[in-house]
Amino acid sequence: YGAYGFRIRSQLFEAIQKLEEDKYTRQAYISIYNEKDIFAKTKDVPCNCAIQFLIRDNKLYMRVEARSIDYITGLSIDMIHWQIVYQAMFNELSLIYPNLKYGGTLTYSIGSLHVYERDKAQFDSWNMAQDYFEYTIEIHLSLRALLERSHEFISANSLADLSKIFQFSEIDYYILERLQIVFFNRKFKVQR
């Protein structure tokens, strides 16, 4: 019920249209959470509620608003998939604005960031300073090209498979190995 794809797909293209009509629009805003969700009798409602794209100083900026994110099973994969959406949107808008510069920010605003009791031992075992690592994922597909390949996501059994579908640029083996752990723990969420 709470999957984002069917909720945002057409809105992404409308956001592109709005940015094409007015490069500085504030209306490239995508609603994920809707009024039916407040009445839903399920816990599977969208955690992420809205996305906004802005072009300022000739750079693309993306804002994601979330009502609630689980630190262990949600945040790690959300950060990857929102980066991919940002890059695909940037690639798409670069076709309209060839001088658009990469390097705007992706801002993630979270109302409630939490850890479930079942994940507390895993969380407590982490050394945040030691386990922290930086990575960059680069894709060169436009949003349209990425969505044309979306049926292939379900067949990905590893991050290496997914990186081929997304056509990631070269990514450091060590980083791929670290991200692979995230992928295996969240495979169902990635496929959604």
mmCIF file of C-alpha atoms in Angstrom:
data_model
loop_
_atom_site.group_PDB
_atom_site.id
_atom_site.type_symbol
_atom_site.label_atom_id
_atom_site.label_comp_id
_atom_site.label_asym_id
_atom_site.label_seq_id
_atom_site.Cartn_x
_atom_site.Cartn_y
_atom_site.Cartn_z
ATOM 1 C CA TYR A 1 0.000 0.000 0.000
ATOM 2 C CA GLY A 2 2.684 2.488 0.966
ATOM 3 C CA ALA A 3 5.004 2.083 -2.041
ATOM 4 C CA TYR A 4 6.012 5.370 -3.684
ATOM 5 C CA GLY A 5 6.394 4.450 -7.351
ATOM 6 C CA PHE A 6 2.753 4.536 -8.415
ATOM 7 C CA ARG A 7 2.221 7.662 -6.289
ATOM 8 C CA ILE A 8 5.003 9.780 -7.785
ATOM 9 C CA ARG A 9 5.676 8.529 -11.321
ATOM 10 C CA SER A 10 3.335 10.870 -13.218
ATOM 11 C CA GLN A 11 4.011 13.716 -10.795
ATOM 12 C CA LEU A 12 7.743 13.578 -11.581
ATOM 13 C CA PHE A 13 7.009 14.325 -15.223
ATOM 14 C CA GLU A 14 4.620 17.103 -14.265
ATOM 15 C CA ALA A 15 7.385 18.597 -12.089
ATOM 16 C CA ILE A 16 9.709 18.493 -15.105
ATOM 17 C CA GLN A 17 7.041 20.237 -17.181
ATOM 18 C CA LYS A 18 6.624 22.961 -14.547
ATOM 19 C CA LEU A 19 10.399 23.503 -14.396
ATOM 20 C CA GLU A 20 10.547 23.629 -18.193
ATOM 21 C CA GLU A 21 7.805 26.276 -18.305
ATOM 22 C CA ASP A 22 9.368 28.308 -15.480
ATOM 23 C CA LYS A 23 12.931 27.516 -14.459
ATOM 24 C CA TYR A 24 12.403 29.220 -11.087
ATOM 25 C CA THR A 25 9.000 27.756 -10.221
ATOM 26 C CA ARG A 26 8.207 26.831 -6.650
ATOM 27 C CA GLN A 27 5.461 24.472 -7.843
ATOM 28 C CA ALA A 28 7.575 21.431 -8.779
ATOM 29 C CA TYR A 29 6.153 19.785 -5.673
ATOM 30 C CA ILE A 30 5.196 16.118 -5.470
ATOM 31 C CA SER A 31 2.785 14.778 -2.868
ATOM 32 C CA ILE A 32 3.391 11.242 -1.693
ATOM 33 C CA TYR A 33 1.235 11.077 1.419
ATOM 34 C CA ASN A 34 -2.422 11.764 0.618
ATOM 35 C CA GLU A 35 -5.701 12.155 2.498
ATOM 36 C CA LYS A 36 -6.567 8.450 2.172
ATOM 37 C CA ASP A 37 -3.430 7.594 4.167
ATOM 38 C CA ILE A 38 -4.736 9.238 7.330
ATOM 39 C CA PHE A 39 -7.687 6.802 7.267
ATOM 40 C CA ALA A 40 -5.750 3.714 6.158
ATOM 41 C CA LYS A 41 -6.011 0.686 8.455
ATOM 42 C CA THR A 42 -2.432 -0.415 7.838
ATOM 43 C CA LYS A 43 1.006 0.452 9.154
ATOM 44 C CA ASP A 44 2.286 0.444 5.566
ATOM 45 C CA VAL A 45 1.659 4.119 4.853
ATOM 46 C CA PRO A 46 4.318 6.291 3.218
ATOM 47 C CA CYS A 47 7.041 7.502 5.556
ATOM 48 C CA ASN A 48 8.142 10.106 3.033
ATOM 49 C CA CYS A 49 5.412 12.668 2.402
ATOM 50 C CA ALA A 50 6.577 15.087 -0.273
ATOM 51 C CA ILE A 51 9.385 16.072 -2.629
ATOM 52 C CA GLN A 52 10.162 19.503 -4.035
ATOM 53 C CA PHE A 53 12.565 20.395 -6.835
ATOM 54 C CA LEU A 54 13.952 23.908 -7.176
ATOM 55 C CA ILE A 55 16.473 25.416 -9.557
ATOM 56 C CA ARG A 56 18.447 28.206 -7.931
ATOM 57 C CA ASP A 57 21.814 29.647 -8.950
ATOM 58 C CA ASN A 58 21.599 27.334 -11.980
ATOM 59 C CA LYS A 59 21.702 24.230 -9.718
ATOM 60 C CA LEU A 60 19.015 21.658 -8.937
ATOM 61 C CA TYR A 61 17.927 21.408 -5.319
ATOM 62 C CA MET A 62 15.734 18.668 -3.913
ATOM 63 C CA ARG A 63 13.831 18.674 -0.631
ATOM 64 C CA VAL A 64 12.288 15.520 0.826
ATOM 65 C CA GLU A 65 9.866 15.738 3.747
ATOM 66 C CA ALA A 66 9.309 12.658 5.885
ATOM 67 C CA ARG A 67 6.835 12.131 8.693
ATOM 68 C CA SER A 68 8.730 9.212 10.242
ATOM 69 C CA ILE A 69 11.837 7.190 9.351
ATOM 70 C CA ASP A 70 13.332 4.136 11.021
ATOM 71 C CA TYR A 71 17.070 4.708 11.320
ATOM 72 C CA ILE A 72 18.021 1.064 10.741
ATOM 73 C CA THR A 73 15.769 -0.116 7.911
ATOM 74 C CA GLY A 74 14.537 3.144 6.410
ATOM 75 C CA LEU A 75 17.114 5.923 6.429
ATOM 76 C CA SER A 76 19.965 3.966 4.846
ATOM 77 C CA ILE A 77 18.008 2.890 1.781
ATOM 78 C CA ASP A 78 16.059 6.159 1.530
ATOM 79 C CA MET A 79 19.314 8.085 1.267
ATOM 80 C CA ILE A 80 20.376 5.887 -1.653
ATOM 81 C CA HIS A 81 17.101 5.993 -3.557
ATOM 82 C CA TRP A 82 16.575 9.756 -3.098
ATOM 83 C CA GLN A 83 20.112 10.331 -4.419
ATOM 84 C CA ILE A 84 19.215 8.259 -7.467
ATOM 85 C CA VAL A 85 15.973 10.209 -8.003
ATOM 86 C CA TYR A 86 17.918 13.470 -7.627
ATOM 87 C CA GLN A 87 20.512 12.427 -10.201
ATOM 88 C CA ALA A 88 17.931 11.081 -12.654
ATOM 89 C CA MET A 89 15.957 14.326 -12.346
ATOM 90 C CA PHE A 90 19.155 16.352 -12.819
ATOM 91 C CA ASN A 91 19.993 14.309 -15.935
ATOM 92 C CA GLU A 92 16.481 14.854 -17.302
ATOM 93 C CA LEU A 93 16.570 18.609 -16.637
ATOM 94 C CA SER A 94 20.052 18.853 -18.173
ATOM 95 C CA LEU A 95 18.428 17.936 -21.487
ATOM 96 C CA ILE A 96 16.249 21.054 -21.122
ATOM 97 C CA TYR A 97 18.897 23.265 -19.499
ATOM 98 C CA PRO A 98 22.299 22.120 -20.857
ATOM 99 C CA ASN A 99 24.152 24.599 -18.614
ATOM 100 C CA LEU A 100 22.523 23.325 -15.417
ATOM 101 C CA LYS A 101 25.284 22.698 -12.883
ATOM 102 C CA TYR A 102 25.499 19.652 -10.653
ATOM 103 C CA GLY A 103 25.962 20.366 -6.983
ATOM 104 C CA GLY A 104 22.721 21.628 -5.491
ATOM 105 C CA THR A 105 21.775 20.062 -2.183
ATOM 106 C CA LEU A 106 19.440 17.209 -1.308
ATOM 107 C CA THR A 107 17.784 18.183 1.977
ATOM 108 C CA TYR A 108 15.983 15.552 4.010
ATOM 109 C CA SER A 109 13.631 16.804 6.748
ATOM 110 C CA ILE A 110 12.427 14.061 9.107
ATOM 111 C CA GLY A 111 9.678 14.574 11.686
ATOM 112 C CA SER A 112 10.513 11.448 13.722
ATOM 113 C CA LEU A 113 13.793 9.554 13.366
ATOM 114 C CA HIS A 114 13.665 6.445 15.528
ATOM 115 C CA VAL A 115 15.095 2.981 16.206
ATOM 116 C CA TYR A 116 12.747 0.066 16.894
ATOM 117 C CA GLU A 117 13.316 -2.041 19.998
ATOM 118 C CA ARG A 118 14.008 -5.095 17.783
ATOM 119 C CA ASP A 119 16.937 -3.210 16.191
ATOM 120 C CA LYS A 120 18.350 -1.665 19.379
ATOM 121 C CA ALA A 121 21.166 -4.229 19.801
ATOM 122 C CA GLN A 122 22.306 -3.657 16.212
ATOM 123 C CA PHE A 123 22.175 0.111 16.715
ATOM 124 C CA ASP A 124 24.059 -0.081 20.015
ATOM 125 C CA SER A 125 26.780 -2.226 18.395
ATOM 126 C CA TRP A 126 27.627 0.450 15.855
ATOM 127 C CA ASN A 127 30.550 2.746 16.360
ATOM 128 C CA MET A 128 29.224 5.796 14.527
ATOM 129 C CA ALA A 129 32.664 7.312 14.057
ATOM 130 C CA GLN A 130 34.148 4.056 12.752
ATOM 131 C CA ASP A 131 31.149 2.816 10.750
ATOM 132 C CA TYR A 132 30.638 6.147 8.987
ATOM 133 C CA PHE A 133 31.717 6.239 5.370
ATOM 134 C CA GLU A 134 31.216 8.545 2.431
ATOM 135 C CA TYR A 135 30.208 7.427 -1.020
ATOM 136 C CA THR A 136 29.076 8.868 -4.291
ATOM 137 C CA ILE A 137 26.693 7.149 -6.644
ATOM 138 C CA GLU A 138 26.670 8.488 -10.174
ATOM 139 C CA ILE A 139 24.088 7.529 -12.738
ATOM 140 C CA HIS A 140 23.927 8.856 -16.261
ATOM 141 C CA LEU A 141 20.391 7.777 -17.135
ATOM 142 C CA SER A 142 17.624 10.324 -17.513
ATOM 143 C CA LEU A 143 14.504 9.870 -15.437
ATOM 144 C CA ARG A 144 12.622 8.547 -18.480
ATOM 145 C CA ALA A 145 15.345 5.999 -19.238
ATOM 146 C CA LEU A 146 15.490 4.923 -15.601
ATOM 147 C CA LEU A 147 11.730 4.393 -15.439
ATOM 148 C CA GLU A 148 11.807 2.403 -18.683
ATOM 149 C CA ARG A 149 14.145 -0.026 -16.907
ATOM 150 C CA SER A 150 12.188 -0.142 -13.635
ATOM 151 C CA HIS A 151 10.692 -3.578 -14.446
ATOM 152 C CA GLU A 152 14.246 -4.942 -14.118
ATOM 153 C CA PHE A 153 14.554 -3.942 -10.428
ATOM 154 C CA ILE A 154 12.745 -7.052 -9.216
ATOM 155 C CA SER A 155 15.416 -9.306 -10.753
ATOM 156 C CA ALA A 156 18.298 -7.627 -8.906
ATOM 157 C CA ASN A 157 19.757 -9.993 -6.328
ATOM 158 C CA SER A 158 22.697 -7.819 -5.373
ATOM 159 C CA LEU A 159 23.745 -4.215 -5.440
ATOM 160 C CA ALA A 160 26.099 -5.117 -8.292
ATOM 161 C CA ASP A 161 23.028 -6.237 -10.305
ATOM 162 C CA LEU A 162 21.223 -3.035 -9.380
ATOM 163 C CA SER A 163 24.252 -0.947 -10.323
ATOM 164 C CA LYS A 164 24.150 -2.473 -13.828
ATOM 165 C CA ILE A 165 20.446 -1.646 -14.185
ATOM 166 C CA PHE A 166 21.043 1.931 -13.002
ATOM 167 C CA GLN A 167 24.288 2.111 -14.991
ATOM 168 C CA PHE A 168 26.234 3.450 -12.016
ATOM 169 C CA SER A 169 29.607 4.950 -12.825
ATOM 170 C CA GLU A 170 32.578 3.130 -11.367
ATOM 171 C CA ILE A 171 32.061 2.762 -7.635
ATOM 172 C CA ASP A 172 34.819 1.770 -5.241
ATOM 173 C CA TYR A 173 34.707 -1.962 -4.381
ATOM 174 C CA TYR A 174 34.964 -1.233 -0.636
ATOM 175 C CA ILE A 175 31.991 1.148 -0.833
ATOM 176 C CA LEU A 176 29.995 -1.335 -2.907
ATOM 177 C CA GLU A 177 30.698 -3.985 -0.270
ATOM 178 C CA ARG A 178 29.509 -1.684 2.543
ATOM 179 C CA LEU A 179 26.384 -0.687 0.609
ATOM 180 C CA GLN A 180 25.729 -4.347 -0.228
ATOM 181 C CA ILE A 181 24.962 -4.961 3.450
ATOM 182 C CA VAL A 182 22.340 -2.219 3.298
ATOM 183 C CA PHE A 183 20.902 -3.721 0.107
ATOM 184 C CA PHE A 184 20.579 -7.254 1.523
ATOM 185 C CA ASN A 185 18.928 -6.000 4.694
ATOM 186 C CA ARG A 186 16.483 -3.823 2.738
ATOM 187 C CA LYS A 187 15.967 -5.743 -0.522
ATOM 188 C CA PHE A 188 12.180 -5.755 -0.234
ATOM 189 C CA LYS A 189 12.147 -2.001 0.336
ATOM 190 C CA VAL A 190 14.425 -1.419 -2.675
ATOM 191 C CA GLN A 191 12.094 -3.447 -4.904
ATOM 192 C CA ARG A 192 9.070 -1.459 -3.700
#
